[in-house]
PDB file of C-alpha atoms in Angstrom:
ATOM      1  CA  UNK A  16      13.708   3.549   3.882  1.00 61.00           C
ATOM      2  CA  UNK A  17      14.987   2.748   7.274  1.00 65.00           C
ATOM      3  CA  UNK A  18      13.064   4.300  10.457  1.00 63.00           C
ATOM      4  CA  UNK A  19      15.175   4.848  13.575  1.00 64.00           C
ATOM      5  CA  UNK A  20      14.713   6.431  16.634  1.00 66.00           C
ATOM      6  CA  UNK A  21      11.817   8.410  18.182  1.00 69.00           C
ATOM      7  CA  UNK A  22      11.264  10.580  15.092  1.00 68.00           C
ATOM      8  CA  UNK A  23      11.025   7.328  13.326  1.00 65.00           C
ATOM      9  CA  UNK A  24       8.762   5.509  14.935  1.00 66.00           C
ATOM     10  CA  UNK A  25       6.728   8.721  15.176  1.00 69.00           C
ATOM     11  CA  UNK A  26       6.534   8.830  11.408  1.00 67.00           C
ATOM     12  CA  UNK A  27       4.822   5.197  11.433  1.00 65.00           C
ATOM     13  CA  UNK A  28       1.887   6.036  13.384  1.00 67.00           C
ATOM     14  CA  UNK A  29      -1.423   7.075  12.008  1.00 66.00           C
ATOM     15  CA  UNK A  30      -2.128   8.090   9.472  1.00 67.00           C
ATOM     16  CA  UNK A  31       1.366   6.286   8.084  1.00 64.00           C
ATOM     17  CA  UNK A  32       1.316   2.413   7.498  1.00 67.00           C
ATOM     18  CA  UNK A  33       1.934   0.497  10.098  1.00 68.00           C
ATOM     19  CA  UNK A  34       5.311  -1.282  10.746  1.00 67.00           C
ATOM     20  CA  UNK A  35       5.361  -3.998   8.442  1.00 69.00           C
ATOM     21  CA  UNK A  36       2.359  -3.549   6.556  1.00 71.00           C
ATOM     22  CA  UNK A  37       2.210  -3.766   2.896  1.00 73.00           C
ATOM     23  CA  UNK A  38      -0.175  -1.251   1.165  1.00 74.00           C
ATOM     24  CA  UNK A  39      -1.024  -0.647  -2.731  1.00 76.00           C
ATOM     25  CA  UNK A  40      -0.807   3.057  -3.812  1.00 78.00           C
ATOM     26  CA  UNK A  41      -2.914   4.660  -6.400  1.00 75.00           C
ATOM     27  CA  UNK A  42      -0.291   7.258  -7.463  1.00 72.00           C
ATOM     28  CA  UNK A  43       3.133   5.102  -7.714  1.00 73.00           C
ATOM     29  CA  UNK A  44       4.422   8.212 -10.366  1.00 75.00           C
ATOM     30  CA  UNK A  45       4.360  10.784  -7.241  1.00 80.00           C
ATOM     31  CA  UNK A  46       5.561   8.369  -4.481  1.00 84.00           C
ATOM     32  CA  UNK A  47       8.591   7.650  -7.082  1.00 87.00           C
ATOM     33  CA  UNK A  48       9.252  10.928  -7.303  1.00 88.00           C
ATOM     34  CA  UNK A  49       8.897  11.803  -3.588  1.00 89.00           C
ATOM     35  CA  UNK A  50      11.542   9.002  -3.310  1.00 87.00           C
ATOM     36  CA  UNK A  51      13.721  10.457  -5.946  1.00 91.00           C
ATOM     37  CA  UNK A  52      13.933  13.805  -4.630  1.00 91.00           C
ATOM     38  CA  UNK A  53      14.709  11.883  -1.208  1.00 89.00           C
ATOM     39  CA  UNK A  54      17.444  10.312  -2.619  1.00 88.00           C
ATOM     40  CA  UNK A  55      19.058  13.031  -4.309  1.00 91.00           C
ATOM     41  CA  UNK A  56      18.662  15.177  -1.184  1.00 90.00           C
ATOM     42  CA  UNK A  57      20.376  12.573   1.234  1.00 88.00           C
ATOM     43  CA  UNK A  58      23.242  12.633  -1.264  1.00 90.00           C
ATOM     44  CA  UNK A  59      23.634  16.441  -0.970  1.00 91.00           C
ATOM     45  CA  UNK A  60      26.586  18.071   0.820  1.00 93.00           C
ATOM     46  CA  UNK A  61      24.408  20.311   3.548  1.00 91.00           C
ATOM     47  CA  UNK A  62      23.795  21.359   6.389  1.00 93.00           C
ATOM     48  CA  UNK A  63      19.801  21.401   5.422  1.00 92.00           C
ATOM     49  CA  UNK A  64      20.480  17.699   4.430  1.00 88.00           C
ATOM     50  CA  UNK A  65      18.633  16.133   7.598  1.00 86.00           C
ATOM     51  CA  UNK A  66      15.762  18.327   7.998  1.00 88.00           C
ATOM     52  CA  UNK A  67      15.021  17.953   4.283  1.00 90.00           C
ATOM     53  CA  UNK A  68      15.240  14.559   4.297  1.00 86.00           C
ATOM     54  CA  UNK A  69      13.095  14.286   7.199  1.00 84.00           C
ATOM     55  CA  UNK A  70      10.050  16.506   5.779  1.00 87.00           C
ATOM     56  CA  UNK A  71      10.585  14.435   2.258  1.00 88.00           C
ATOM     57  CA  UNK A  72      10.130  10.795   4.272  1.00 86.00           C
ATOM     58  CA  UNK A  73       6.667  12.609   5.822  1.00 84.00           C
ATOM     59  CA  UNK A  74       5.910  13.685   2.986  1.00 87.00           C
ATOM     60  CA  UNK A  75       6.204  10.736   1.557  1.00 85.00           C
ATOM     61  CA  UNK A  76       4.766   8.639   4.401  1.00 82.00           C
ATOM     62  CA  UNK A  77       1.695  11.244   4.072  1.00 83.00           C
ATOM     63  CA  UNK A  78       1.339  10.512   0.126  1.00 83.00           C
ATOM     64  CA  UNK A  79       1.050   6.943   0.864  1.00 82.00           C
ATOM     65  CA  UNK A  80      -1.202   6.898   3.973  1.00 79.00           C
ATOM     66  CA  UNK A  81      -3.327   9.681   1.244  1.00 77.00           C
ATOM     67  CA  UNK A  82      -3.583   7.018  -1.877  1.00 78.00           C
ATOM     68  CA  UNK A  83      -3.029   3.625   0.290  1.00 76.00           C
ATOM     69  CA  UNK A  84      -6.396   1.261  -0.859  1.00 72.00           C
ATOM     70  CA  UNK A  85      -6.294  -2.317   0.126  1.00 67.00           C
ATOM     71  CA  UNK A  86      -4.047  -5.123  -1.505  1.00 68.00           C
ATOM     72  CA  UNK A  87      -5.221  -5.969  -4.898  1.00 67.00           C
ATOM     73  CA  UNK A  88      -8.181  -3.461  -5.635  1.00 68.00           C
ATOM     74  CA  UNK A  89      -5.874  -1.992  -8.398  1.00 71.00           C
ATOM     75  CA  UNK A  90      -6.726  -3.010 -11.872  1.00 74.00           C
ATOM     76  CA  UNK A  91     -10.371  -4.423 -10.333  1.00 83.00           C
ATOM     77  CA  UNK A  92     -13.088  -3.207 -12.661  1.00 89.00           C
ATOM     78  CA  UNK A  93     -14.481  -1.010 -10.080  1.00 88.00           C
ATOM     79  CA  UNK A  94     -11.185   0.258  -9.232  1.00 86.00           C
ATOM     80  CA  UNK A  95     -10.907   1.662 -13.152  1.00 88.00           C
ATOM     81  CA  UNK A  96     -14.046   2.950 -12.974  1.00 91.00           C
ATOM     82  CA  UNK A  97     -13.067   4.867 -10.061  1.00 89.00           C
ATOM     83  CA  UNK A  98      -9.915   5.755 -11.873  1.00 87.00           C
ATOM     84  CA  UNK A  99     -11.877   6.959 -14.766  1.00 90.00           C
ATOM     85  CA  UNK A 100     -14.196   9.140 -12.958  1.00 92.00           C
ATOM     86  CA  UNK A 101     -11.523  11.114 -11.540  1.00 88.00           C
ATOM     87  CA  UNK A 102      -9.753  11.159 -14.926  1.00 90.00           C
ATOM     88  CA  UNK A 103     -13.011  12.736 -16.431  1.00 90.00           C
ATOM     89  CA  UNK A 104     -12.848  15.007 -12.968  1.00 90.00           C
ATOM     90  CA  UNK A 105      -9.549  16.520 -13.335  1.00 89.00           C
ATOM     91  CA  UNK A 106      -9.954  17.170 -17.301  1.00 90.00           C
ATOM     92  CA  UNK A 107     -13.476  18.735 -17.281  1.00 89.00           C
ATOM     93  CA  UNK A 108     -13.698  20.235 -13.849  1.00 89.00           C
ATOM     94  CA  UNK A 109     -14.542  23.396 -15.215  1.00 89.00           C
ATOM     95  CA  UNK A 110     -17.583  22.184 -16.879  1.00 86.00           C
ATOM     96  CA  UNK A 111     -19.363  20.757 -14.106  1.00 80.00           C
ATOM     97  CA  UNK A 112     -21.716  22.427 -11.935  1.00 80.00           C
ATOM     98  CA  UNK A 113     -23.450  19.559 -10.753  1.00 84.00           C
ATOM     99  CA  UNK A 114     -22.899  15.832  -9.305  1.00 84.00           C
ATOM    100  CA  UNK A 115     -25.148  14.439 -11.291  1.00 88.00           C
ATOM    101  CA  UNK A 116     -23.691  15.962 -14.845  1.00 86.00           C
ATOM    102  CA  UNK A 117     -20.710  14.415 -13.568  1.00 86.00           C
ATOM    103  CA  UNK A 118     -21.741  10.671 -13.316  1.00 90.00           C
ATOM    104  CA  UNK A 119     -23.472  10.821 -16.518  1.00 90.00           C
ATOM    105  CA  UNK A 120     -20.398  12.263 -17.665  1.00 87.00           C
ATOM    106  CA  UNK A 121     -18.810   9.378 -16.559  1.00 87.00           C
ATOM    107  CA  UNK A 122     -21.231   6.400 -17.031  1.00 91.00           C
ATOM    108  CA  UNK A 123     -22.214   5.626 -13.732  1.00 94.00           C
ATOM    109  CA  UNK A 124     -24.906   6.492 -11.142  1.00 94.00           C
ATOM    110  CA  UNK A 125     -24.226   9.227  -8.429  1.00 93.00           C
ATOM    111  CA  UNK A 126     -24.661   6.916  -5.707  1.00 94.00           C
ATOM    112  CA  UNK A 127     -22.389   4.194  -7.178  1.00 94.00           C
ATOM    113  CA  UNK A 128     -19.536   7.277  -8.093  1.00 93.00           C
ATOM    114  CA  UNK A 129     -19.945   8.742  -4.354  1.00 92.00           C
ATOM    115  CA  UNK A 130     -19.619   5.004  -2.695  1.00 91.00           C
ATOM    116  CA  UNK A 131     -16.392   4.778  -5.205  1.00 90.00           C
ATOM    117  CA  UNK A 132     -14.843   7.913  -4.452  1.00 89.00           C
ATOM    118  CA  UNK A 133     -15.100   7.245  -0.710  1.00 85.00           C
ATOM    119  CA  UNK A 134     -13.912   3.913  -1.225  1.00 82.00           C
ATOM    120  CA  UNK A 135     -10.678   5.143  -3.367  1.00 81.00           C
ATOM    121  CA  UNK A 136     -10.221   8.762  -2.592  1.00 77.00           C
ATOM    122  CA  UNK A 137     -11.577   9.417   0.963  1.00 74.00           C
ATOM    123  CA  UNK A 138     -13.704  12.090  -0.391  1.00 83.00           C
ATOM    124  CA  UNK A 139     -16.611  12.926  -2.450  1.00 88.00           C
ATOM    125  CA  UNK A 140     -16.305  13.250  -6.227  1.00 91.00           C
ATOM    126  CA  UNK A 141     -17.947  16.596  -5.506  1.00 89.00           C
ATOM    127  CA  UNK A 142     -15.275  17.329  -3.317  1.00 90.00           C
ATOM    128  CA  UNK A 143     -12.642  16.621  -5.531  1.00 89.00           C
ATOM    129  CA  UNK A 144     -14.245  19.187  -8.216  1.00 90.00           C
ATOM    130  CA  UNK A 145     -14.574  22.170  -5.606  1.00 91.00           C
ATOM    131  CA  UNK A 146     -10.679  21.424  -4.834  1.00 91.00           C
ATOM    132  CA  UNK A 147      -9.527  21.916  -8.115  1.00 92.00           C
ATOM    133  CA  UNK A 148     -12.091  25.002  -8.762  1.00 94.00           C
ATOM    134  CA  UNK A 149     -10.831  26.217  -5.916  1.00 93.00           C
ATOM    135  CA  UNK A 150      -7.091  25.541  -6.482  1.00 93.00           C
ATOM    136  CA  UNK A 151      -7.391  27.650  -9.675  1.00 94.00           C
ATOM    137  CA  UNK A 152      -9.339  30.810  -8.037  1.00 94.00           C
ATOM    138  CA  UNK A 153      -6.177  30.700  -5.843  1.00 93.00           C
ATOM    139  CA  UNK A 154      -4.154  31.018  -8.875  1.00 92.00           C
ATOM    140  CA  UNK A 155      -6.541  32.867 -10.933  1.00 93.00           C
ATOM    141  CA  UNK A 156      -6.734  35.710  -7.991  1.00 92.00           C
ATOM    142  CA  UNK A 157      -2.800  35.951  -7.957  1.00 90.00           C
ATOM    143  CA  UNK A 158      -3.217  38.313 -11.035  1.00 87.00           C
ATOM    144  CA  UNK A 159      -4.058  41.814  -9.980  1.00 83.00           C
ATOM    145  CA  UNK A 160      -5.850  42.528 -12.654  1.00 85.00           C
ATOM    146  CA  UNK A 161      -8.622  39.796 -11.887  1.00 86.00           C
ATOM    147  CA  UNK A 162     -11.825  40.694  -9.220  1.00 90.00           C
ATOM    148  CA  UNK A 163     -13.224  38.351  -7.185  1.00 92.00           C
ATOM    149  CA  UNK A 164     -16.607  38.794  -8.975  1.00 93.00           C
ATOM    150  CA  UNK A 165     -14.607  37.540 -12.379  1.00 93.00           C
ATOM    151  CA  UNK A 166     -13.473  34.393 -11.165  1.00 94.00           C
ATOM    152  CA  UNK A 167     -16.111  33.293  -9.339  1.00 94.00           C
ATOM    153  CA  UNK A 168     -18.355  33.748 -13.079  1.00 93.00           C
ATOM    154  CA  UNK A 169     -14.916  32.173 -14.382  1.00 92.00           C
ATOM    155  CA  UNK A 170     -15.375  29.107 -12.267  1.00 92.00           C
ATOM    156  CA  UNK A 171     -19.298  28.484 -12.820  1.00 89.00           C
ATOM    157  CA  UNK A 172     -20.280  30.554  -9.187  1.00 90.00           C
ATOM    158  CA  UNK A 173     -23.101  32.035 -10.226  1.00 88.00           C
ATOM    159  CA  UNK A 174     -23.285  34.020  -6.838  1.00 90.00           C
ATOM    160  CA  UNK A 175     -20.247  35.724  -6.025  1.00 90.00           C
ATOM    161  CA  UNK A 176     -20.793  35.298  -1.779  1.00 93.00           C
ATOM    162  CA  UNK A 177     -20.872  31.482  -2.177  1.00 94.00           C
ATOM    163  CA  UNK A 178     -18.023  30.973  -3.815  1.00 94.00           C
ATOM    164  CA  UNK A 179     -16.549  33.364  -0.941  1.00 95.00           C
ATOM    165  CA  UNK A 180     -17.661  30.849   1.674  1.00 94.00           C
ATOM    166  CA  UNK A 181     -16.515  27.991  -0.452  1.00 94.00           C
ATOM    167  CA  UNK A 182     -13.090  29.855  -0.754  1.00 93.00           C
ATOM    168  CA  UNK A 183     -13.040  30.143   2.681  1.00 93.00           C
ATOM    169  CA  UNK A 184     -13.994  26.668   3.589  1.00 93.00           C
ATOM    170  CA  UNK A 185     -11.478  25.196   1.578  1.00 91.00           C
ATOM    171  CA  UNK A 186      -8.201  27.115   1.946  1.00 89.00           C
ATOM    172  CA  UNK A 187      -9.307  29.043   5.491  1.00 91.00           C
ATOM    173  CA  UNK A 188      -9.586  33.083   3.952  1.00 91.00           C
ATOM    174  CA  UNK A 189     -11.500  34.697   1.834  1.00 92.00           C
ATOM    175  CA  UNK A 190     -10.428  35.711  -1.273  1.00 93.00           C
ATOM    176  CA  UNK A 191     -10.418  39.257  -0.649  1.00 91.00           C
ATOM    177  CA  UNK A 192      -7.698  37.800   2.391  1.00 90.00           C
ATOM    178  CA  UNK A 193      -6.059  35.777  -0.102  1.00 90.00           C
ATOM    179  CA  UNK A 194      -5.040  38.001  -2.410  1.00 89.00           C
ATOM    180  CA  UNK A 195      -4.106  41.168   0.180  1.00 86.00           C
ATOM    181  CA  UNK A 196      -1.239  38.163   1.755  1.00 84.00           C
ATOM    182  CA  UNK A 197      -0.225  37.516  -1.906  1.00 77.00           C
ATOM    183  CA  UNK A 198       0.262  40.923  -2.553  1.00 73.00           C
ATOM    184  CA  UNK A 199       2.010  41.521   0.591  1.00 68.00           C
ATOM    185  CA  UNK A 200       4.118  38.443  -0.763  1.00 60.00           C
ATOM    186  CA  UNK A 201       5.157  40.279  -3.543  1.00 57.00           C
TER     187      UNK A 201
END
């Protein structure tokens, strides 16, 4: 990708990679696919064409600075271990209610998974679980047929007000909010 101009130059400040900096990625498959979908939209006939393309390179420039870990950490034994913990994350999410059922899950202490997934991720492995519980209340509250009460039980909340807050925290309403603008959506 060539950057020119102000908007350019823009895009290659923090948190982007610095002008001539090589970085490693941990998720090549979506950067690929960011850069396919760039490419097919800079070959479009439109008058969107620019502003598309623009959002798709910070996009992409986002995705980057968001998996970027340094030069040759990939394929490092702790670097699969890390990989393998948030395998075990994204699979069994739903299961977990704890931190520490999640590093025995995984083999490792909690202390060695958190200094990992700080490391590699730039956020806790706990963190990572309450954004995927979270990102499927969101969808899970879509339905109107679901309460609040239901998903929170759904979701291993055991008390209905903190997974509110947690909600909250995470995607900035309640769900009670959430699902009044989706149904407004609609």
């Amino acid at each position: 990708v060539n950057f020119v101009g102000s908007a350019g130059a823009r895009l290659l400040r923090p948190p982007g990679p610095r002008p001539g900096e090589i970085v490693q990625c941990t998720a090549a498959d979506h950067l690929v696919q960011l850069f396919e979908d760039l490419l097919a939209a800079g070959m479009r006939d439109s008058p969107f064409r620019p502003a598309i393309c623009a959002t798709l390179v910070e996009h992409l420039l986002l995705r980057i600075a968001e998996t970027a870990v340094p030069l040759g950490v990939t394929g490092t034994p702790a670097f699969e271990t890390y990989r393998r913990c948030r395998e075990m994350i994204e699979a069994r999410y739903l299961e977990l209610h704890r931190q520490s059922a999640l590093a025995a899950a995984c083999g490792v202490t909690p202390a060695y998974m958190c200094r990992l997934f700080h490391r590699y991720g730039r956020q806790s492995p706990w963190q990572s679980v309450v954004r995927l519980k979270m990102r499927d209340a969101a969808q899970r509250l879509q339905s109107p047929d679901k309460l609040v009460r239901q998903v929170a039980e759904d979701l291993g909340f055991s008390d209905p007000f903190q997974f509110s807050r947690t909600f909250r925290h995470v995607l900035g309403v309640s769900p009670r909010q959430f699902m009044q603008l989706h149904r407004s959506v609609r």
